[in-house]
mmCIF file of C-alpha atoms and ligand atoms in Angstrom:
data_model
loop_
_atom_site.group_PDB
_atom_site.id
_atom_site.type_symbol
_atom_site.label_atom_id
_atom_site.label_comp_id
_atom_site.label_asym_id
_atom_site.label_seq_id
_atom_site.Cartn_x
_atom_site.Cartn_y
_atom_site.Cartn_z
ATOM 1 C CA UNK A 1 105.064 207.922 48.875
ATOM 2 C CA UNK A 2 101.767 209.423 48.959
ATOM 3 C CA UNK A 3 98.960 208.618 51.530
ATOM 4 C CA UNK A 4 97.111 207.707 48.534
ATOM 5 C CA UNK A 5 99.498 205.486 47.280
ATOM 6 C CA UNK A 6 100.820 203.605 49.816
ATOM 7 C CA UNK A 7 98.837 200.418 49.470
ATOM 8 C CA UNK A 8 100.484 198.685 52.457
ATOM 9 C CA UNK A 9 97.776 201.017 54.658
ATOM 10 C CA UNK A 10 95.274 198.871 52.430
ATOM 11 C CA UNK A 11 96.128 194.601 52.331
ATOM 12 C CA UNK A 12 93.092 194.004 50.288
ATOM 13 C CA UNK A 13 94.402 196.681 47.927
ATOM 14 C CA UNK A 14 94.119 194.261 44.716
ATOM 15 C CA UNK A 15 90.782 193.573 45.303
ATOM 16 C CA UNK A 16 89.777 197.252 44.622
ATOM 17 C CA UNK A 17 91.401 197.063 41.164
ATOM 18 C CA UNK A 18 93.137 199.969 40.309
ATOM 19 C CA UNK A 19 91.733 202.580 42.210
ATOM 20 C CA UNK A 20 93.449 204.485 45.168
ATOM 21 C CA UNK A 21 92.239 203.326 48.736
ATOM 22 C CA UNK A 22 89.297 206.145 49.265
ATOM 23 C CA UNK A 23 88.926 207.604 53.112
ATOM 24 C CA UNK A 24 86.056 210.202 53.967
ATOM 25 C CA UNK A 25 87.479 213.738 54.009
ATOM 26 C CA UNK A 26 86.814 215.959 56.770
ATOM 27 C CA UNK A 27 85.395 219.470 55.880
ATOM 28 C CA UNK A 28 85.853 222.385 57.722
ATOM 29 C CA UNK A 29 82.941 224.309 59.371
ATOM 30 C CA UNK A 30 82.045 226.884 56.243
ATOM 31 C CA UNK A 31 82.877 224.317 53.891
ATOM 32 C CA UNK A 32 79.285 223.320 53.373
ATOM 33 C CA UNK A 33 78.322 227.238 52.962
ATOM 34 C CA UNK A 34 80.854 227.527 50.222
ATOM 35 C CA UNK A 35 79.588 224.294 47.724
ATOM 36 C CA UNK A 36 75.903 225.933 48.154
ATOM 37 C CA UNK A 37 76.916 229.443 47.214
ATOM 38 C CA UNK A 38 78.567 227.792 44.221
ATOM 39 C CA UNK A 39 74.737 225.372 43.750
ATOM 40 C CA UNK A 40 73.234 228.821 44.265
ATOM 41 C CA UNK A 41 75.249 230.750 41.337
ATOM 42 C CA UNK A 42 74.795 227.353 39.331
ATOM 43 C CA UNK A 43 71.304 228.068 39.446
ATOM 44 C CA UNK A 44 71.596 231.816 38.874
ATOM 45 C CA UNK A 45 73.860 230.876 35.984
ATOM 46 C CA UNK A 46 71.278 228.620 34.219
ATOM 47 C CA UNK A 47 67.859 231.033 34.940
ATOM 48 C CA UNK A 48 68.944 234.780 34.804
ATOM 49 C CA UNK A 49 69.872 237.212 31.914
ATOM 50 C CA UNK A 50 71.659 240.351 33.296
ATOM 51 C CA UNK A 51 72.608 243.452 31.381
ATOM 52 C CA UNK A 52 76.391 242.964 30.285
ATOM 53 C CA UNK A 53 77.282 245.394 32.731
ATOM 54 C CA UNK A 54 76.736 243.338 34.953
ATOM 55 C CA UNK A 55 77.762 240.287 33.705
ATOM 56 C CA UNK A 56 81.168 242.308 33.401
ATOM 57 C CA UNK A 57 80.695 242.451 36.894
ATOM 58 C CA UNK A 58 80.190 238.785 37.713
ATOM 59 C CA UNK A 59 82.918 237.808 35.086
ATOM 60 C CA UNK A 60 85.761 240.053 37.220
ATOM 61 C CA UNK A 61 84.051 238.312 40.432
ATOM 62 C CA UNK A 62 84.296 234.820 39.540
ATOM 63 C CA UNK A 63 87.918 235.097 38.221
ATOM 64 C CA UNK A 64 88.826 236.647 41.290
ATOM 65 C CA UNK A 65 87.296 233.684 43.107
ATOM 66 C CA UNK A 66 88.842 231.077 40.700
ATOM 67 C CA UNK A 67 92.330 232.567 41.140
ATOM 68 C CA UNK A 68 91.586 232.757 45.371
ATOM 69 C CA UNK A 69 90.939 229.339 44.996
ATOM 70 C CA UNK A 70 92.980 227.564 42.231
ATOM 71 C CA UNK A 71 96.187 227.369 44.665
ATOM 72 C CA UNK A 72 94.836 224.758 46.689
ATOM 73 C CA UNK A 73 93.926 222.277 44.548
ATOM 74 C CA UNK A 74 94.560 218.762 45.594
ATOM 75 C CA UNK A 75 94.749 215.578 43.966
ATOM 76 C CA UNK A 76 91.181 213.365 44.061
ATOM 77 C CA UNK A 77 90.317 211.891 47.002
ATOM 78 C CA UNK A 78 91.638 215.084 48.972
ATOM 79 C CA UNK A 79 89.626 217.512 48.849
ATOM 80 C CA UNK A 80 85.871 216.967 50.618
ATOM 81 C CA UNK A 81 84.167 217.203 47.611
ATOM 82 C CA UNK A 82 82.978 213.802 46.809
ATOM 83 C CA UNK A 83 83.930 212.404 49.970
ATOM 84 C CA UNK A 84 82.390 214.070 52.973
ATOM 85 C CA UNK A 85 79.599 212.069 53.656
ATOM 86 C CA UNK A 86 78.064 214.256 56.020
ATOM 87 C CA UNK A 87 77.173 216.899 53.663
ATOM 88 C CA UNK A 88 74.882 217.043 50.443
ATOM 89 C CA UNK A 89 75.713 215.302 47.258
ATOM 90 C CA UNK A 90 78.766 214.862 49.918
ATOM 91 C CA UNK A 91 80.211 217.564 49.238
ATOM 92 C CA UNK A 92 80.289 217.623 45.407
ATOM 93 C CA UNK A 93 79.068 219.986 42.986
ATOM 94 C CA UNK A 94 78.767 217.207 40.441
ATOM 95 C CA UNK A 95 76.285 215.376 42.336
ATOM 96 C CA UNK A 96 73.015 216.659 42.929
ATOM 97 C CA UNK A 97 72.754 217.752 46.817
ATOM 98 C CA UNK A 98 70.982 214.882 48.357
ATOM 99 C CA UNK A 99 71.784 213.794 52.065
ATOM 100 C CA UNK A 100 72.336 209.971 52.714
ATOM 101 C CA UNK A 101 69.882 208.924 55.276
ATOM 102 C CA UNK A 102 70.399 204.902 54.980
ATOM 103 C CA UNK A 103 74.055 203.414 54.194
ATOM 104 C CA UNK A 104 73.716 199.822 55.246
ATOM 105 C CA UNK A 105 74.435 196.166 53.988
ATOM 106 C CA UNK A 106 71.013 195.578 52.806
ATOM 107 C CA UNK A 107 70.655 199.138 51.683
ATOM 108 C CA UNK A 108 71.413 202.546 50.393
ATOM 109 C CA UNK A 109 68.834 205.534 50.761
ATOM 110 C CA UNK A 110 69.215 209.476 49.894
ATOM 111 C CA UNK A 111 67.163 212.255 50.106
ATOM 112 C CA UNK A 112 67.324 215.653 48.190
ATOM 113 C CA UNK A 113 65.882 217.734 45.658
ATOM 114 C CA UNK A 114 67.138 218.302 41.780
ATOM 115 C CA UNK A 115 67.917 222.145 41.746
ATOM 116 C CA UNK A 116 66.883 224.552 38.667
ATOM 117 C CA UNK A 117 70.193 224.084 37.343
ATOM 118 C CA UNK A 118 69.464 220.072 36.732
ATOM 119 C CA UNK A 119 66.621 221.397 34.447
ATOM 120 C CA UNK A 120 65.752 219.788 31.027
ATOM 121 C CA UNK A 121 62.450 220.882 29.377
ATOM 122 C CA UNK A 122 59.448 222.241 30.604
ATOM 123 C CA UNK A 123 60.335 222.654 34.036
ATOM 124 C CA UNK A 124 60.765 218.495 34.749
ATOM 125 C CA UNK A 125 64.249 217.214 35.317
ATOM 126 C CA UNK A 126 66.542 216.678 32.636
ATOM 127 C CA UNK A 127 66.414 213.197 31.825
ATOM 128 C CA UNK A 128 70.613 212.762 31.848
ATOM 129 C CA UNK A 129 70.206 214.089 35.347
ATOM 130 C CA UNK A 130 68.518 211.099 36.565
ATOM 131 C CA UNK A 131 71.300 208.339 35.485
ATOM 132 C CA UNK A 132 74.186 210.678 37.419
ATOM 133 C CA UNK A 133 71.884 210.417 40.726
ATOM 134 C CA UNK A 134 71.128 206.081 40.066
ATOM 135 C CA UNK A 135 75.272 205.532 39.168
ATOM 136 C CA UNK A 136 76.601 207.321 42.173
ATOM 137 C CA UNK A 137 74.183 205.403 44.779
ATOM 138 C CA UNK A 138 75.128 202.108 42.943
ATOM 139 C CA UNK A 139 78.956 202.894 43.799
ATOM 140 C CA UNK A 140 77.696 203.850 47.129
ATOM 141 C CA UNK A 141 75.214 200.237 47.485
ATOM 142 C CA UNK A 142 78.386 198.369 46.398
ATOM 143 C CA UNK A 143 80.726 199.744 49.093
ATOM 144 C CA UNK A 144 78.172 199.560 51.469
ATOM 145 C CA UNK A 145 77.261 195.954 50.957
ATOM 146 C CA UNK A 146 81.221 194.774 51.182
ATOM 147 C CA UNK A 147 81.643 194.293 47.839
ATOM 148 C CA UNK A 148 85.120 195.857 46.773
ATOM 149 C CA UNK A 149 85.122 198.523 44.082
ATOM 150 C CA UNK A 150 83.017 198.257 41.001
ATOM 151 C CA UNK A 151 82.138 199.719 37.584
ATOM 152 C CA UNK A 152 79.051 200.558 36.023
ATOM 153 C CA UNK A 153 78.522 197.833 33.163
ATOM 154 C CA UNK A 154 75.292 199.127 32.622
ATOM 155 C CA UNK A 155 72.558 201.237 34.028
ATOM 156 C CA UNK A 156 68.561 200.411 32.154
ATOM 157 C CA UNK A 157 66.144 203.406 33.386
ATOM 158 C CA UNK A 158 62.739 203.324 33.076
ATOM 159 C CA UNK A 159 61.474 207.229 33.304
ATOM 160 C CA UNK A 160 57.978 206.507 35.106
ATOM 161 C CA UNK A 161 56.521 210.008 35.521
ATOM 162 C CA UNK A 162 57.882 213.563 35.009
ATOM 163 C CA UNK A 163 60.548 214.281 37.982
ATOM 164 C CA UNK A 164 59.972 217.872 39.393
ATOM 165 C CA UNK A 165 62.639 220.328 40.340
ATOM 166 C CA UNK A 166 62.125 221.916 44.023
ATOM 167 C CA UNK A 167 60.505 219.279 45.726
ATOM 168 C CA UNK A 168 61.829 216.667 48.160
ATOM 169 C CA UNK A 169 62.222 212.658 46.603
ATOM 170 C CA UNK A 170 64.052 209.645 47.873
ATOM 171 C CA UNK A 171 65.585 207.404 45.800
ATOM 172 C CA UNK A 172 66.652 204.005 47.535
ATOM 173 C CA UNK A 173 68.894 200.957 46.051
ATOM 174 C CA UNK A 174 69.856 197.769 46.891
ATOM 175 C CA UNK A 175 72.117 194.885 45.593
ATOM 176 C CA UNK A 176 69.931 192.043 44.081
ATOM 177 C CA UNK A 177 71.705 188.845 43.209
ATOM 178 C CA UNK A 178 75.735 188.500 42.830
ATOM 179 C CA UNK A 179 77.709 186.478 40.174
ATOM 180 C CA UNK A 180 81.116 186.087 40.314
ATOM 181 C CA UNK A 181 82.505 189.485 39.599
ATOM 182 C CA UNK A 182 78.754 190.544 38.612
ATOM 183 C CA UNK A 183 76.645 192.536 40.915
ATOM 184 C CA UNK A 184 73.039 193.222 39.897
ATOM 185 C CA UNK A 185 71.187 196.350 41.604
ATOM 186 C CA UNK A 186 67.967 198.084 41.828
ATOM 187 C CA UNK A 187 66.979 201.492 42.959
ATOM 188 C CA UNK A 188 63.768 203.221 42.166
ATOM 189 C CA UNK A 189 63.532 206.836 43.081
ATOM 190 C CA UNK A 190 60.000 208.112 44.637
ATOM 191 C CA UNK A 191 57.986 210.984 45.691
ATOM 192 C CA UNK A 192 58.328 211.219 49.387
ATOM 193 C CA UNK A 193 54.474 210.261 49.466
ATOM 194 C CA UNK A 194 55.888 206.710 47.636
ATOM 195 C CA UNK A 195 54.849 208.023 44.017
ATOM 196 C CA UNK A 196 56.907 205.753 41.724
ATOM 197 C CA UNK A 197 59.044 208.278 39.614
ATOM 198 C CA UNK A 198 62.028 206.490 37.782
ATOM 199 C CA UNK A 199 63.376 203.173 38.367
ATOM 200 C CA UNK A 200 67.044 201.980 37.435
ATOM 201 C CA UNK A 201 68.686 198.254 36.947
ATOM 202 C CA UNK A 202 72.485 198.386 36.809
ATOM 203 C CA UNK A 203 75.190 195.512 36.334
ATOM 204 C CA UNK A 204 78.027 196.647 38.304
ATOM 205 C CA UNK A 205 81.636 194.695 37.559
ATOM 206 C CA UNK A 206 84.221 194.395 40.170
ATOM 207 C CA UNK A 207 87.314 195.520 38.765
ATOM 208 C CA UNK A 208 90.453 193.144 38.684
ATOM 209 C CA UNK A 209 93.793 194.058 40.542
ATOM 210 C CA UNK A 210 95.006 197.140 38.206
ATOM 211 C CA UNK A 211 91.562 197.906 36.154
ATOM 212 C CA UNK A 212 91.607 201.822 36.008
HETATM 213 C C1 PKZ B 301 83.194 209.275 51.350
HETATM 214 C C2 PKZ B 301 84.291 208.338 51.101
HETATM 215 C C3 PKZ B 301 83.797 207.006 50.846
HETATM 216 C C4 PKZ B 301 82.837 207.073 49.728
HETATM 217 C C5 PKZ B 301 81.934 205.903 49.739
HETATM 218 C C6 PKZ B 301 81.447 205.645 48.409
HETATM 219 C C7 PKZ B 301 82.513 204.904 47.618
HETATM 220 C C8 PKZ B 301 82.169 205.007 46.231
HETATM 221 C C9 PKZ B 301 83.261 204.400 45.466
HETATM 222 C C10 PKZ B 301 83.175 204.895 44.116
HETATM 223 C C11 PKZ B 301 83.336 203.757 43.220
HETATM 224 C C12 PKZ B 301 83.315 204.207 41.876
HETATM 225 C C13 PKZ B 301 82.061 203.783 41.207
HETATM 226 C C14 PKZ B 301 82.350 203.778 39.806
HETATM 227 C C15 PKZ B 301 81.111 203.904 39.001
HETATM 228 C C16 PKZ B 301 81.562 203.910 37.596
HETATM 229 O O1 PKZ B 301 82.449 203.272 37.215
HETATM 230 S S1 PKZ B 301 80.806 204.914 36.543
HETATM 231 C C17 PKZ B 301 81.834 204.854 35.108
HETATM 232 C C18 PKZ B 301 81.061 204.222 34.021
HETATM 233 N N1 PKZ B 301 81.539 202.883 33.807
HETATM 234 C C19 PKZ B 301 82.660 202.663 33.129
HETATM 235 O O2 PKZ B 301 83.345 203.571 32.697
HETATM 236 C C20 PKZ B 301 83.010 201.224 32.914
HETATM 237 C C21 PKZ B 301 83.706 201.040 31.589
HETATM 238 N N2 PKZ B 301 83.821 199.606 31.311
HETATM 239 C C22 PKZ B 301 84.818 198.897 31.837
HETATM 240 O O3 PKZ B 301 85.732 199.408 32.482
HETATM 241 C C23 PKZ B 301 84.780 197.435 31.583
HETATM 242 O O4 PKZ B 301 83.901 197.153 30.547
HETATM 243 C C24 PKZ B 301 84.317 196.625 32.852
HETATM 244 C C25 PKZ B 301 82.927 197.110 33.339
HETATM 245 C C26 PKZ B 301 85.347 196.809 33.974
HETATM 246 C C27 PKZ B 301 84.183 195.162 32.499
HETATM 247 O O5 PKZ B 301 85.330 194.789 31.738
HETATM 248 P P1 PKZ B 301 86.132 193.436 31.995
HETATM 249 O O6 PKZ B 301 86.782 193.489 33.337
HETATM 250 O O7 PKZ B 301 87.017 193.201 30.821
HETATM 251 O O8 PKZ B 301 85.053 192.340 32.136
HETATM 252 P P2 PKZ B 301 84.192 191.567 31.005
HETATM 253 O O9 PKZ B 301 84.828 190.212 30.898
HETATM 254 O O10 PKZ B 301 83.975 192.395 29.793
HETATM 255 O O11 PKZ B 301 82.820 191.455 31.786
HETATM 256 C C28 PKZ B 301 82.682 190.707 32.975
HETATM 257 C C29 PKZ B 301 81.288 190.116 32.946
HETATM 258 O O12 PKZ B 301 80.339 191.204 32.937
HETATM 259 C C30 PKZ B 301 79.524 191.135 31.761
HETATM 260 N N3 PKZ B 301 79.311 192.486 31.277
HETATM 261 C C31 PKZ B 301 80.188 193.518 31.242
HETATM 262 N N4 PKZ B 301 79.605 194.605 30.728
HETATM 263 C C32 PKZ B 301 78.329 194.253 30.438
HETATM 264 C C33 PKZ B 301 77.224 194.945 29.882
HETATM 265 N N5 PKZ B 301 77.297 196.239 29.553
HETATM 266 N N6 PKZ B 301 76.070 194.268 29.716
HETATM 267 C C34 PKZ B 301 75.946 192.966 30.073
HETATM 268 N N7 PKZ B 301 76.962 192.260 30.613
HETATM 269 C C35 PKZ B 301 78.134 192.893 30.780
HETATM 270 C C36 PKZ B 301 80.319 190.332 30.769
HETATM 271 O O13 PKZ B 301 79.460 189.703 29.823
HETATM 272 C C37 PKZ B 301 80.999 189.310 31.689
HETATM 273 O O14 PKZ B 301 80.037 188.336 32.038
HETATM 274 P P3 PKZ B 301 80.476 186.774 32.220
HETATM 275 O O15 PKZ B 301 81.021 186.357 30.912
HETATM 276 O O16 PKZ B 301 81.501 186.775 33.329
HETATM 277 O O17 PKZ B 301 79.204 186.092 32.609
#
């Protein structure tokens, strides 16, 4: 049996419905380099327009790096992406690459900048961006406040003022009021200066034993 499977390493197990028992994973030193070479072509991907030459070039290069890299996948929950806390967007390339500064109790606080590939129109954020960066610090307020794992019922956003690509914001979350299986949460994300930007409510329902 699997690590990830053996629930015995986990007694409260059932009360994290269905999921596997998560654990940070450790990355190695030039782990962190590699994720923002990959943020750095996601960028160059989404804001350049080479000759096909050289796109010929960059197609032979990224294969090469797919197939250098495609024998050691891992099932979820073991690689670091996703679950290295110590590194941007911990580790994901999903994520936008914001550093946790604040993972307590009462409250859950990140720090970052979108990068040119989160870009909707007219230079501002794209407005789908926004949601990914309020959901993932709601999973992260409800582990952090005790409360065993929960889904995303809902998330209400109220776009405030245009978010801008390049600069440095904080967004910062907290659990609200708790019923039953319902946890209520706020985050509002803000220019470092305290400009209101966006602000999120989210329902967030813990799962029953087995809920995927
Ligand atoms: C580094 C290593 C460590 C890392 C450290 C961080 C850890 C990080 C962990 C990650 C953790 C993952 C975080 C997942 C975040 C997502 O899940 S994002 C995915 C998006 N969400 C989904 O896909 C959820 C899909 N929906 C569902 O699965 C089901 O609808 C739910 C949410 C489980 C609820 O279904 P259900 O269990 O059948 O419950 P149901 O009876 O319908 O609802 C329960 C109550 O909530 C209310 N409710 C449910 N939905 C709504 C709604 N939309 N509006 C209003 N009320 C609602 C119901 O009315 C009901 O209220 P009461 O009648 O009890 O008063």
């Amino acid at each position: 049996m699997s690590e990830q499977t053996d629930r015995s390493v986990d007694t409260e197990h059932e009360h994290h419905g269905g999921f596997p028992v998560y654990t940070p994973v450790k990355a190695g030193p030039n782990y962190g380099r590699l994720v923002e070479a990959l943020r750095r072509l996601q960028d160059l991907a989404v804001s350049t327009n080479p000759p096909d030459d050289v796109v010929e070039q960059a197609i032979e290069q990224a294969e090469a790096l797919g197939d250098l890299l495609e024998p050691h996948q891992v099932p979820e929950g073991k690689s670091p992406a996703g679950f290295n806390p110590d590194l941007p967007g911990r580790g994901s390339l999903l994520q936008p690459p914001w550093l946790i500064e604040k993972f307590d109790a009462d409250a859950v606080r990140e720090r970052g900048m979108f990068r040119l590939f989160h870009r909707g129109g007219n230079n501002a954020v794209h407005g789908g961006t926004i949601p990914l960066l309020f959901d993932d610090l709601f999973g992260m307020i409800v582990h952090a406040s005790g409360h065993p794992i929960a889904r995303t019922g809902y998330l209400r956003i109220n776009y405030r003022k245009i978010t801008p690509i390049g600069t440095e914001l904080v967004v910062e979350g907290r659990v609200d009021r708790v019923e039953g299986r319902k946890i209520f949460c706020s985050a509002e994300l803000r220019t470092p200066e305290g400009t209101l930007l966006c602000d999120c409510e989210a329902l967030m329902v813990q799962l029953l034993p087995g809920q995927p």
